Short mmCIF file of C-alpha atoms in Angstrom, two decimals:
data_model
loop_
_atom_site.label_atom_id
_atom_site.label_comp_id
_atom_site.label_asym_id
_atom_site.label_seq_id
_atom_site.Cartn_x
_atom_site.Cartn_y
_atom_site.Cartn_z
CA MET A 1 0.00 0.00 0.00
CA ILE A 2 1.18 3.52 -0.72
CA SER A 3 -0.19 6.79 0.62
CA GLU A 4 -2.70 9.00 -1.22
CA ARG A 5 -0.03 11.60 -1.91
CA MET A 6 1.48 9.24 -4.45
CA LYS A 7 0.40 8.17 -7.91
CA VAL A 8 1.55 4.89 -9.47
CA SER A 9 2.86 5.38 -13.01
CA GLY A 10 0.43 4.08 -15.64
CA ALA A 11 3.26 2.19 -17.36
CA SER A 12 4.38 0.42 -14.20
CA PHE A 13 2.35 -2.78 -13.77
CA ARG A 14 4.11 -5.58 -15.65
CA ASP A 15 7.12 -6.23 -13.45
CA PRO A 16 6.52 -7.86 -10.03
CA SER A 17 10.02 -6.65 -9.01
CA GLY A 18 8.75 -3.14 -8.33
CA PHE A 19 6.92 -0.09 -9.63
CA VAL A 20 7.30 3.64 -10.17
CA VAL A 21 5.38 6.26 -8.22
CA GLU A 22 5.15 10.01 -8.51
CA ARG A 23 5.32 11.92 -5.24
CA ASP A 24 5.38 15.72 -5.06
CA GLY A 25 6.55 15.95 -8.67
CA GLU A 26 9.36 13.44 -8.15
CA PHE A 27 9.57 9.93 -9.60
CA LEU A 28 10.54 7.16 -7.18
CA ARG A 29 11.09 3.45 -7.81
CA VAL A 30 9.71 1.04 -5.20
CA VAL A 31 11.56 -2.30 -4.96
CA GLN A 32 9.50 -5.28 -3.81
CA PRO A 33 10.93 -7.98 -1.49
CA ALA A 34 10.71 -10.52 -4.37
CA TYR A 35 13.54 -8.64 -6.09
CA ALA A 36 15.81 -8.34 -3.02
CA GLU A 37 18.24 -11.09 -4.06
CA HIS A 38 18.83 -9.61 -7.54
CA TYR A 39 19.08 -6.06 -6.16
CA LYS A 40 21.82 -7.12 -3.73
CA CYS A 41 23.64 -8.94 -6.53
CA LEU A 42 23.56 -5.75 -8.64
CA PHE A 43 25.68 -4.05 -5.98
CA ASP A 44 27.77 -6.99 -4.74
CA SER A 45 28.87 -7.87 -8.28
CA GLY A 46 30.07 -4.29 -8.89
CA LEU A 47 27.71 -4.00 -11.89
CA TYR A 48 25.84 -0.95 -10.58
CA GLU A 49 29.09 0.92 -9.98
CA GLU A 50 30.50 0.09 -13.40
CA LEU A 51 27.34 0.91 -15.36
CA THR A 52 26.62 4.19 -13.56
CA GLY A 53 30.30 5.13 -13.89
CA ARG A 54 30.09 4.62 -17.65
CA GLY A 55 26.83 6.60 -17.86
CA LEU A 56 24.85 3.55 -19.02
CA LEU A 57 22.56 3.21 -15.98
CA ILE A 58 20.73 6.00 -14.19
CA PRO A 59 22.19 6.58 -10.71
CA HIS A 60 19.92 6.59 -7.66
CA GLU A 61 19.94 7.05 -3.93
CA GLU A 62 18.02 4.92 -1.46
CA ILE A 63 15.49 6.81 0.64
CA ALA A 64 13.39 5.89 3.68
CA THR A 65 10.69 3.28 3.05
CA GLU A 66 8.20 4.93 5.45
CA GLY A 67 4.86 5.31 3.75
CA PHE A 68 5.62 2.41 1.41
CA ASP A 69 4.20 -0.61 3.24
CA GLY A 70 6.02 -3.84 2.48
CA ALA A 71 8.64 -2.25 0.23
CA PHE A 72 12.17 -3.68 0.31
CA LYS A 73 13.76 -0.42 -0.85
CA VAL A 74 12.65 2.92 -2.25
CA LEU A 75 14.96 4.49 -4.81
CA ARG A 76 15.17 8.10 -5.84
CA PRO A 77 16.80 8.06 -9.28
CA ARG A 78 18.31 11.12 -10.90
CA GLN A 79 15.27 12.92 -12.33
CA LEU A 80 14.86 13.14 -16.08
CA PRO A 81 14.32 16.61 -17.54
CA TYR A 82 12.07 15.17 -20.28
CA VAL A 83 10.55 11.79 -21.12
CA SER A 84 10.69 10.76 -24.78
CA TYR A 85 9.70 7.60 -26.62
CA PRO A 86 11.50 5.54 -29.30
CA TYR A 87 9.01 6.51 -32.02
CA GLU A 88 10.09 10.13 -31.45
CA TRP A 89 13.80 9.36 -31.94
CA CYS A 90 15.81 9.67 -35.12
CA PHE A 91 17.86 6.81 -36.58
CA SER A 92 21.09 7.57 -34.71
CA GLN A 93 19.27 7.99 -31.40
CA LEU A 94 17.70 4.54 -31.80
CA LYS A 95 21.04 3.07 -32.91
CA ASP A 96 22.86 4.58 -29.91
CA ALA A 97 20.14 3.26 -27.59
CA ALA A 98 20.48 -0.23 -29.17
CA LEU A 99 24.26 -0.22 -28.73
CA ALA A 100 23.88 1.00 -25.13
CA THR A 101 21.48 -1.89 -24.41
CA LEU A 102 23.97 -4.40 -25.83
CA ALA A 103 26.86 -2.82 -23.91
CA ILE A 104 24.79 -3.16 -20.72
CA GLN A 105 23.98 -6.82 -21.45
CA LYS A 106 27.65 -7.55 -22.25
CA THR A 107 28.78 -5.93 -18.99
CA ALA A 108 26.04 -7.68 -17.02
CA LEU A 109 27.12 -11.08 -18.39
CA SER A 110 30.69 -10.45 -17.28
CA HIS A 111 29.37 -9.67 -13.76
CA GLY A 112 27.19 -12.80 -13.48
CA MET A 113 23.96 -10.98 -14.28
CA MET A 114 21.74 -10.40 -17.31
CA LEU A 115 19.01 -8.10 -18.62
CA LYS A 116 15.63 -9.75 -18.17
CA ASP A 117 13.98 -7.44 -20.71
CA ALA A 118 15.15 -5.07 -23.42
CA PRO A 119 12.37 -2.70 -24.53
CA ALA A 120 13.54 0.56 -26.10
CA PHE A 121 11.21 2.33 -23.61
CA ASN A 122 13.66 1.40 -20.83
CA LEU A 123 16.12 3.94 -22.18
CA GLN A 124 15.93 7.70 -21.97
CA PHE A 125 18.29 10.45 -23.11
CA LEU A 126 20.20 12.20 -20.35
CA ASP A 127 23.00 14.70 -21.06
CA GLY A 128 22.72 13.78 -24.73
CA LYS A 129 23.31 10.04 -24.20
CA PRO A 130 20.99 7.03 -23.84
CA VAL A 131 20.78 5.67 -20.30
CA LEU A 132 18.90 2.68 -18.86
CA ILE A 133 16.29 3.97 -16.42
CA ASP A 134 14.92 0.63 -15.19
CA THR A 135 17.26 -0.36 -12.36
CA LEU A 136 15.19 -3.51 -11.79
CA SER A 137 15.93 -4.89 -15.28
CA PHE A 138 18.75 -7.10 -14.01
CA GLU A 139 18.60 -10.69 -12.86
CA LYS A 140 21.17 -13.19 -11.73
CA LEU A 141 22.63 -14.93 -14.76
CA ARG A 142 20.92 -18.14 -15.90
CA LEU A 143 22.72 -20.10 -18.61
CA GLU A 144 19.71 -20.44 -20.87
CA PRO A 145 18.41 -18.51 -23.93
CA TRP A 146 18.21 -14.74 -23.37
CA ALA A 147 14.55 -13.99 -22.60
CA ALA A 148 14.88 -10.45 -24.00
CA TYR A 149 16.36 -11.50 -27.37
CA GLY A 150 13.09 -11.35 -29.33
CA GLN A 151 12.16 -8.04 -27.70
CA PHE A 152 15.54 -6.52 -28.60
CA CYS A 153 15.10 -7.56 -32.26
CA ARG A 154 11.55 -6.14 -32.42
CA HIS A 155 12.32 -2.88 -30.58
CA PHE A 156 15.70 -2.08 -32.12
CA LEU A 157 16.93 -4.24 -34.97
CA ALA A 158 13.69 -4.27 -37.01
CA PRO A 159 13.09 -0.47 -36.98
CA LEU A 160 16.79 0.27 -37.57
CA ALA A 161 16.87 -2.08 -40.58
CA LEU A 162 13.65 -0.59 -41.96
CA ILE A 163 14.98 2.98 -41.65
CA SER A 164 18.38 2.05 -43.06
CA LEU A 165 17.17 -0.07 -45.98
CA CYS A 166 13.68 1.34 -46.72
CA ASP A 167 12.60 4.74 -45.42
CA PRO A 168 13.20 6.79 -42.23
CA ARG A 169 9.45 7.31 -41.81
CA LEU A 170 9.01 3.61 -41.09
CA GLY A 171 10.45 4.34 -37.64
CA ARG A 172 6.90 5.44 -36.81
CA LEU A 173 5.77 1.78 -36.97
CA SER A 174 7.03 1.50 -33.38
CA GLN A 175 4.17 3.80 -32.36
CA ILE A 176 1.62 1.24 -33.58
CA HIS A 177 3.49 -1.82 -32.30
CA LEU A 178 4.30 -0.94 -28.70
CA ASP A 179 6.07 -4.24 -28.07
CA GLY A 180 8.21 -3.76 -31.14
CA ILE A 181 7.68 -4.30 -34.85
CA PRO A 182 6.76 -7.95 -35.51
CA LEU A 183 9.68 -9.56 -37.32
CA GLY A 184 7.39 -11.00 -39.97
CA VAL A 185 6.17 -7.49 -40.83
CA ALA A 186 9.73 -6.14 -40.94
CA THR A 187 11.06 -8.90 -43.22
CA ARG A 188 8.10 -8.49 -45.60
CA LEU A 189 8.81 -4.76 -45.90
CA LEU A 190 12.59 -5.02 -46.22
CA PRO A 191 14.14 -5.19 -49.70
CA TRP A 192 15.73 -8.45 -50.85
CA ARG A 193 19.24 -7.03 -50.30
CA GLY A 194 18.55 -7.13 -46.54
CA ARG A 195 19.45 -10.84 -46.73
CA LEU A 196 22.96 -9.92 -47.90
CA ASN A 197 23.75 -8.65 -44.40
CA PHE A 198 24.59 -11.94 -42.67
CA TRP A 199 23.57 -10.84 -39.18
CA LEU A 200 20.26 -9.45 -40.45
CA LEU A 201 19.72 -12.77 -42.20
CA VAL A 202 20.20 -14.56 -38.88
CA HIS A 203 18.53 -12.22 -36.39
CA LEU A 204 15.65 -10.96 -38.56
CA TYR A 205 14.91 -13.39 -41.41
CA TRP A 206 15.74 -16.78 -39.82
CA HIS A 207 14.49 -15.50 -36.48
CA ALA A 208 11.17 -14.43 -38.07
CA ALA A 209 10.82 -17.85 -39.70
CA ASN A 210 11.08 -19.48 -36.26
CA GLU A 211 9.02 -16.92 -34.32
CA GLN A 212 5.79 -18.92 -34.39
CA ARG A 213 7.41 -22.21 -33.33
CA GLU A 214 6.21 -23.79 -30.14
CA LEU A 215 8.76 -24.80 -27.55
CA PRO A 216 9.55 -28.48 -27.30
CA PRO A 217 7.92 -30.06 -24.22
CA GLY A 218 9.96 -29.41 -21.07
CA ALA A 219 11.84 -26.38 -22.42
CA GLY A 220 11.36 -22.76 -21.34
CA ALA A 221 12.06 -20.43 -18.44
CA ALA A 222 9.04 -21.70 -16.48
CA SER A 223 10.14 -25.33 -16.76
CA GLN A 224 12.71 -27.17 -14.71
CA ALA A 225 16.24 -25.79 -14.68
CA GLY A 226 18.63 -27.35 -17.14
CA SER A 227 16.07 -27.94 -19.88
CA GLY A 228 17.49 -25.31 -22.23
CA LYS A 229 21.12 -24.80 -21.23
CA LEU A 230 23.43 -22.49 -23.15
CA ARG A 231 27.09 -21.76 -22.60
CA LEU A 232 28.11 -18.28 -21.42
CA SER A 233 30.17 -17.94 -24.61
CA SER A 234 27.00 -18.55 -26.65
CA LEU A 235 25.19 -15.72 -24.84
CA GLN A 236 28.21 -13.46 -25.31
CA GLY A 237 28.34 -14.43 -29.00
CA LEU A 238 24.66 -13.57 -29.38
CA VAL A 239 25.38 -10.05 -28.09
CA ALA A 240 28.45 -9.76 -30.37
CA GLY A 241 26.36 -10.80 -33.40
CA LEU A 242 23.60 -8.31 -32.55
CA GLU A 243 26.21 -5.61 -32.08
CA ALA A 244 27.68 -6.38 -35.52
CA ALA A 245 24.18 -6.26 -37.07
CA VAL A 246 23.37 -2.88 -35.48
CA LYS A 247 26.77 -1.32 -36.26
CA LYS A 248 26.50 -2.28 -39.91
CA LEU A 249 23.20 -0.42 -40.33
CA ARG A 250 23.69 3.15 -41.51
CA TRP A 251 21.50 5.95 -42.70
CA GLN A 252 22.63 9.26 -44.18
CA PRO A 253 20.02 12.05 -44.22
CA PRO A 254 19.59 13.57 -47.70
CA LYS A 255 19.99 17.31 -48.08
CA THR A 256 16.34 18.31 -47.82
CA ALA A 257 15.13 21.87 -48.02
CA TRP A 258 14.80 22.01 -44.24
CA ALA A 259 18.22 20.65 -43.51
CA THR A 260 19.82 23.43 -45.61
CA TYR A 261 17.24 26.10 -44.64
CA TYR A 262 19.60 28.54 -42.94
CA ALA A 263 22.12 28.33 -45.77
CA SER A 264 19.48 29.30 -48.37
CA SER A 265 19.35 32.79 -49.87
CA VAL A 266 15.71 33.40 -48.81
CA THR A 267 16.76 33.84 -45.21
CA GLY A 268 19.98 35.67 -46.08
CA GLY A 269 21.26 39.13 -45.11
CA LYS A 270 21.42 39.99 -41.44
CA TYR A 271 18.12 38.25 -40.69
CA VAL A 272 19.46 35.10 -39.01
CA GLU A 273 22.15 36.98 -37.10
CA HIS A 274 19.67 39.57 -35.79
CA LYS A 275 17.13 36.87 -34.90
CA GLN A 276 19.77 35.02 -32.88
CA GLN A 277 20.57 38.25 -31.06
CA VAL A 278 16.91 38.97 -30.22
CA VAL A 279 16.22 35.36 -29.12
CA ALA A 280 19.32 35.47 -26.88
CA GLU A 281 18.00 38.71 -25.33
CA PHE A 282 14.57 37.13 -24.71
CA LEU A 283 16.22 34.10 -23.08
CA LYS A 284 18.36 36.36 -20.90
CA SER A 285 15.36 38.32 -19.66
CA VAL A 286 13.19 35.22 -18.95
CA GLN A 287 15.97 32.88 -17.72
CA PRO A 288 13.91 29.71 -18.29
CA ARG A 289 14.92 26.38 -16.74
CA SER A 290 13.31 24.49 -19.60
CA VAL A 291 12.63 25.38 -23.22
CA TRP A 292 10.76 23.68 -26.06
CA ASP A 293 11.80 24.79 -29.52
CA LEU A 294 8.87 23.96 -31.82
CA GLY A 295 9.73 23.55 -35.49
CA ALA A 296 13.37 23.68 -34.44
CA ASN A 297 14.84 22.66 -37.80
CA THR A 298 18.45 21.63 -37.10
CA GLY A 299 18.47 23.36 -33.71
CA LEU A 300 20.20 26.70 -34.38
CA PHE A 301 18.04 28.53 -31.82
CA SER A 302 17.73 25.53 -29.49
CA ARG A 303 21.47 25.83 -28.97
CA LEU A 304 21.03 29.41 -27.74
CA ALA A 305 18.56 28.12 -25.13
CA ALA A 306 20.85 25.25 -24.12
CA ASP A 307 23.77 27.68 -23.85
CA ALA A 308 21.61 29.90 -21.63
CA GLY A 309 21.37 26.95 -19.20
CA ALA A 310 17.88 25.69 -20.08
CA GLU A 311 17.05 21.99 -20.51
CA THR A 312 16.04 22.22 -24.13
CA VAL A 313 13.98 19.96 -26.35
CA SER A 314 14.01 20.57 -30.12
CA PHE A 315 10.95 19.29 -31.95
CA ASP A 316 10.73 18.98 -35.70
CA ALA A 317 8.46 17.11 -38.11
CA ASP A 318 11.34 16.39 -40.49
CA SER A 319 13.32 13.30 -39.49
CA ASP A 320 16.34 14.47 -41.53
CA CYS A 321 16.57 17.66 -39.46
CA VAL A 322 16.29 15.69 -36.21
CA GLU A 323 19.08 13.37 -37.35
CA ILE A 324 21.36 16.31 -38.26
CA ASN A 325 20.53 18.04 -34.97
CA TYR A 326 21.26 14.89 -32.92
CA LEU A 327 24.56 14.15 -34.69
CA GLN A 328 25.64 17.75 -34.06
CA THR A 329 24.55 17.55 -30.40
CA ARG A 330 26.46 14.27 -29.97
CA LYS A 331 29.56 15.85 -31.53
CA GLU A 332 29.33 18.79 -29.15
CA GLY A 333 29.06 16.33 -26.25
CA GLY A 334 26.80 16.41 -23.20
CA ARG A 335 24.69 19.41 -24.16
CA ARG A 336 21.33 19.97 -22.43
CA LEU A 337 19.63 19.48 -25.76
CA LEU A 338 17.32 16.70 -26.89
CA PRO A 339 16.21 16.67 -30.54
CA LEU A 340 12.92 14.83 -31.12
CA TRP A 341 10.84 13.94 -34.14
CA MET A 342 7.35 15.38 -33.70
CA ASP A 343 4.68 16.63 -36.08
CA LEU A 344 2.83 19.34 -34.14
CA THR A 345 -0.27 18.88 -36.29
CA ASN A 346 -0.38 15.21 -35.23
CA PRO A 347 1.64 14.91 -32.01
CA SER A 348 2.30 11.67 -30.11
CA PRO A 349 -0.93 10.36 -28.56
CA ALA A 350 -1.48 8.62 -25.22
CA LEU A 351 -0.94 4.91 -25.82
CA GLY A 352 -1.07 1.48 -24.25
CA TRP A 353 -3.32 0.02 -21.56
CA GLU A 354 -6.03 2.55 -20.61
CA HIS A 355 -4.02 5.14 -22.60
CA ARG A 356 -1.76 5.42 -19.57
CA GLU A 357 1.43 3.58 -20.55
CA ARG A 358 2.84 6.24 -22.89
CA LEU A 359 2.01 9.88 -22.29
CA SER A 360 0.66 12.09 -25.03
CA TRP A 361 2.85 15.04 -25.97
CA LEU A 362 0.68 17.57 -24.12
CA GLU A 363 0.53 15.42 -20.95
CA ARG A 364 4.26 15.79 -20.39
CA ARG A 365 5.55 18.53 -18.12
CA PRO A 366 5.32 21.83 -20.06
CA PRO A 367 8.39 24.06 -20.39
CA ASP A 368 9.04 27.46 -18.83
CA MET A 369 9.41 28.92 -22.29
CA THR A 370 8.33 27.95 -25.81
CA LEU A 371 10.12 29.08 -28.96
CA ALA A 372 7.88 29.16 -32.04
CA LEU A 373 10.18 30.65 -34.66
CA GLY A 374 9.19 30.55 -38.31
CA LEU A 375 6.30 28.28 -37.39
CA VAL A 376 3.02 30.22 -37.29
CA HIS A 377 2.76 30.66 -41.09
CA HIS A 378 3.11 26.88 -41.54
CA LEU A 379 0.33 26.24 -39.06
CA ALA A 380 -1.94 29.02 -40.37
CA ILE A 381 -1.35 28.82 -44.13
CA ALA A 382 -0.13 25.27 -44.79
CA ASN A 383 -2.49 23.67 -42.22
CA ASN A 384 -5.44 26.11 -42.36
CA LEU A 385 -5.36 26.64 -38.59
CA PRO A 386 -7.16 29.82 -37.46
CA LEU A 387 -4.99 32.21 -35.40
CA GLU A 388 -7.19 31.79 -32.31
CA ARG A 389 -6.63 28.03 -32.31
CA ILE A 390 -2.88 28.52 -32.64
CA ARG A 391 -3.04 30.95 -29.70
CA ASP A 392 -5.05 28.45 -27.60
CA PHE A 393 -2.51 25.73 -28.42
CA PHE A 394 0.41 27.87 -27.22
CA GLY A 395 -1.72 28.81 -24.20
CA ARG A 396 -1.64 25.14 -23.07
CA LEU A 397 2.15 25.27 -22.87
CA GLY A 398 4.43 27.17 -20.49
CA PRO A 399 4.32 30.72 -19.06
CA TRP A 400 6.56 32.31 -21.71
CA LEU A 401 6.35 32.36 -25.50
CA ALA A 402 8.78 33.71 -28.08
CA VAL A 403 6.86 33.68 -31.35
CA GLU A 404 7.71 34.94 -34.81
CA PHE A 405 5.05 36.36 -37.10
CA VAL A 406 5.78 35.76 -40.78
CA PRO A 407 3.52 37.98 -42.93
CA LYS A 408 2.17 36.99 -46.35
CA GLU A 409 4.66 39.26 -48.14
CA ASP A 410 7.57 37.23 -46.76
CA PRO A 411 9.25 35.22 -49.58
CA ASN A 412 8.79 31.92 -47.71
CA ALA A 413 5.11 32.64 -46.93
CA ARG A 414 4.64 33.52 -50.64
CA LYS A 415 6.04 30.09 -51.51
CA LEU A 416 3.32 28.49 -49.37
CA LEU A 417 0.63 30.55 -51.15
CA ARG A 418 1.99 29.82 -54.62
CA VAL A 419 0.22 26.46 -54.81
CA ARG A 420 -2.93 27.22 -52.83
CA GLU A 421 -5.75 29.71 -52.93
CA ASP A 422 -5.37 32.62 -50.51
CA ILE A 423 -8.27 31.91 -48.18
CA PHE A 424 -6.55 33.64 -45.29
CA PRO A 425 -7.70 37.30 -45.39
CA GLY A 426 -7.44 37.43 -41.58
CA TYR A 427 -3.77 36.44 -41.59
CA THR A 428 -2.30 39.89 -40.88
CA ARG A 429 0.02 41.28 -38.23
CA GLU A 430 -2.83 43.34 -36.73
CA ASN A 431 -5.09 40.30 -36.37
CA PHE A 432 -2.21 38.21 -35.02
CA GLU A 433 -1.54 40.78 -32.28
CA ARG A 434 -5.26 41.13 -31.52
CA GLU A 435 -5.85 37.38 -31.23
CA PHE A 436 -2.72 36.71 -29.17
CA SER A 437 -3.54 39.63 -26.83
CA ARG A 438 -6.58 37.60 -25.73
CA GLY A 439 -4.43 34.98 -24.05
CA PHE A 440 -1.01 36.56 -23.75
CA ALA A 441 0.49 39.85 -22.61
CA ILE A 442 2.84 41.07 -25.34
CA GLN A 443 5.99 42.11 -23.50
CA ARG A 444 8.22 42.95 -26.45
CA SER A 445 8.10 43.05 -30.24
CA ALA A 446 11.18 43.28 -32.47
CA PRO A 447 11.00 43.69 -36.26
CA LEU A 448 13.82 41.60 -37.73
CA GLN A 449 16.45 43.13 -40.03
CA ASP A 450 16.35 42.39 -43.77
CA SER A 451 12.96 40.75 -43.34
CA PRO A 452 9.27 41.68 -42.90
CA ARG A 453 9.10 39.26 -39.94
CA VAL A 454 8.49 40.31 -36.31
CA LEU A 455 9.57 38.49 -33.16
CA TYR A 456 7.43 38.76 -30.01
CA LEU A 457 8.02 37.90 -26.39
CA MET A 458 4.72 37.10 -24.67
CA ARG A 459 3.63 36.15 -21.17
CA ASN A 460 0.92 33.51 -20.95
CA GLN A 461 -2.03 34.93 -18.99
CA ARG A 462 -3.20 31.43 -18.06
CA ASN A 463 -0.01 30.79 -16.06
CA ALA A 464 0.41 34.40 -14.83
CA MET B 1 -6.38 -19.79 -33.35
CA LEU B 2 -3.30 -21.82 -32.40
CA ALA B 3 -1.14 -18.68 -32.85
CA MET B 4 -3.03 -17.03 -29.96
CA TYR B 5 -1.42 -19.55 -27.61
CA VAL B 6 2.11 -19.16 -28.96
CA ASP B 7 4.02 -16.65 -26.87
CA PRO B 8 6.12 -14.44 -29.20
CA GLY B 9 9.02 -15.13 -26.82
CA SER B 10 8.88 -18.91 -27.21
CA GLY B 11 10.00 -18.90 -30.88
CA SER B 12 12.91 -16.57 -30.01
CA TYR B 13 13.82 -18.86 -27.11
CA TYR B 14 13.83 -21.95 -29.32
CA PHE B 15 15.70 -20.14 -32.12
CA GLN B 16 18.56 -19.25 -29.78
CA MET B 17 19.06 -22.95 -29.03
CA LEU B 18 19.18 -23.61 -32.78
CA ILE B 19 21.86 -20.97 -33.40
CA ALA B 20 23.82 -21.64 -30.19
CA GLY B 21 26.74 -23.15 -32.12
CA LEU B 22 26.90 -20.16 -34.44
CA THR B 23 26.84 -17.62 -31.59
CA THR B 24 29.54 -19.55 -29.69
CA PHE B 25 31.70 -19.52 -32.83
CA CYS B 26 30.98 -15.78 -33.21
CA PHE B 27 32.17 -15.15 -29.64
CA PHE B 28 35.46 -17.03 -30.09
CA PHE B 29 36.02 -15.50 -33.54
CA SER B 30 35.47 -11.93 -32.25
CA THR B 31 37.74 -12.61 -29.24
CA ILE B 32 40.56 -13.93 -31.45
CA ARG B 33 40.13 -11.07 -33.92
CA ARG B 34 40.32 -8.54 -31.08
CA LYS B 35 43.49 -10.15 -29.74
CA ILE B 36 45.14 -10.17 -33.18
CA ALA B 37 44.11 -6.53 -33.75
CA SER B 38 45.59 -5.52 -30.41
CA CYS B 39 48.97 -7.02 -31.45
CA PHE B 40 49.13 -4.64 -34.42
CA LYS B 41 48.06 -1.58 -32.46
CA LYS B 42 50.80 0.85 -31.47
CA SER B 43 51.31 0.65 -27.75
CA THR B 44 51.79 3.98 -25.97
CA PRO B 45 55.35 4.36 -24.70
CA PRO B 46 55.57 3.91 -20.93
CA VAL B 47 56.25 7.11 -19.01
CA SER B 48 59.69 6.90 -17.43
CA ALA B 49 59.97 7.22 -13.68
CA SER B 50 62.47 10.09 -13.93
CA LYS B 51 60.16 12.06 -16.25
CA THR B 52 57.19 11.54 -13.93
CA ALA B 53 59.27 12.81 -11.03
CA ALA B 54 60.36 15.84 -13.08
CA ASP B 55 56.75 16.58 -13.99
CA LYS B 56 55.72 16.32 -10.36
CA SER B 57 58.38 18.79 -9.27
CA LYS B 58 57.25 21.16 -12.05
CA VAL B 59 53.66 21.00 -10.78
CA ILE B 60 54.81 21.68 -7.24
CA SER B 61 56.95 24.64 -8.32
CA VAL B 62 54.01 26.10 -10.29
CA ALA B 63 51.73 25.60 -7.31
CA LYS B 64 54.09 27.61 -5.18
#
């Protein structure tokens, strides 16, 4: 039993080893007595120390168990600034998370332990790197087939192969298949040349062909010990083969219009430089702890927020931009910046059992400040969204908003109108200011140099 | 209907037993390859004791 002050996480019901609760805005992990033996082994074997030292496992401190009747331990892990899901990651984020999972399994095997599950949801990005957040994922080593092997292939190998060999947008299949893309679906979608990669042939194609087999009588984890013995070297070889399969998969983003946006002549002159200066001033005056950059492109302005000390999340609907942004962030090392793939006109929904396992985008903790730069004309003109609905949407986010108004005479807005009828007579600067004044207090407005665009700093009246 | 009673994990479990020989070979092959590769890697020259002592004295003098 736990007290009424606490709320059990909607995703935390499968594992009898423990569960996650939210108390006063903090996430705690409750360890049940059934897991005591494995928990002790995690420390006695030195595995916890090694994995946390290498940044592969989230560190925690043990806190008092008062108020948690029957709990063996209560852990307070380092808190995550933002929770993201694998279907919001770009190719390299998923690949890094896959390699981190295999590195954890390899290290666990050398310490006499193993991962009992391997869903991609068990990893989150912290300081720019994937980290395992489920401390209760370890069990004492049993020399039998790895129970998480199929899950690893469905959650990591199948989507990575589909992105690498077919199309990056197939990464979204993970949103439909919460326990990973069925291997039969993946192998039917993959081109024939997928078979030329030996490890894909083994771990996807041959694996898929055997997925529906029933276990021989007497075999399986629930049966008597010794029925399905494997050598340690076989388990280590399995990890080495999966590692080789993942490492061989590559994807290079093409040079799309968005990925080269800031280098294009349309946004030339002093525009970008001046915009950076104004955004930096806004950030300095607000001093937000967290920032969401919506329509972030490759993260030029997100970096200003991260440099100002804010935990920053860059959202973009273009997976190429997210990939470029992530690779740059990884190169810079340990930045407080998380690029994510998100279409604001169709953001991630609540998913899973009772819609409570995976949070919708708007259910996650809102930021102190939202950047909406070069975005409103896409929402209003390309998506026919009335200004008042755009205002209401921003009103659901944090207390501060930096928003750019792009008028119809702007060359990029003209491009949007070139192929569609102008049914937006109300899309003017005057109307924009009038509509936004109904939910926000306009604190500052700055016309941008070499451009008809205007940048506003607004205070959300709902959070005032 | 039969597929409803086949746990997706059971096929993966069985498949690992089928490829156990291959994965064992993979482990020994990757271990041998790593050992051979390490023989060809340039080893970093060991820092001589006298140099380390000289460096230490330099640090101390700077600290003063």
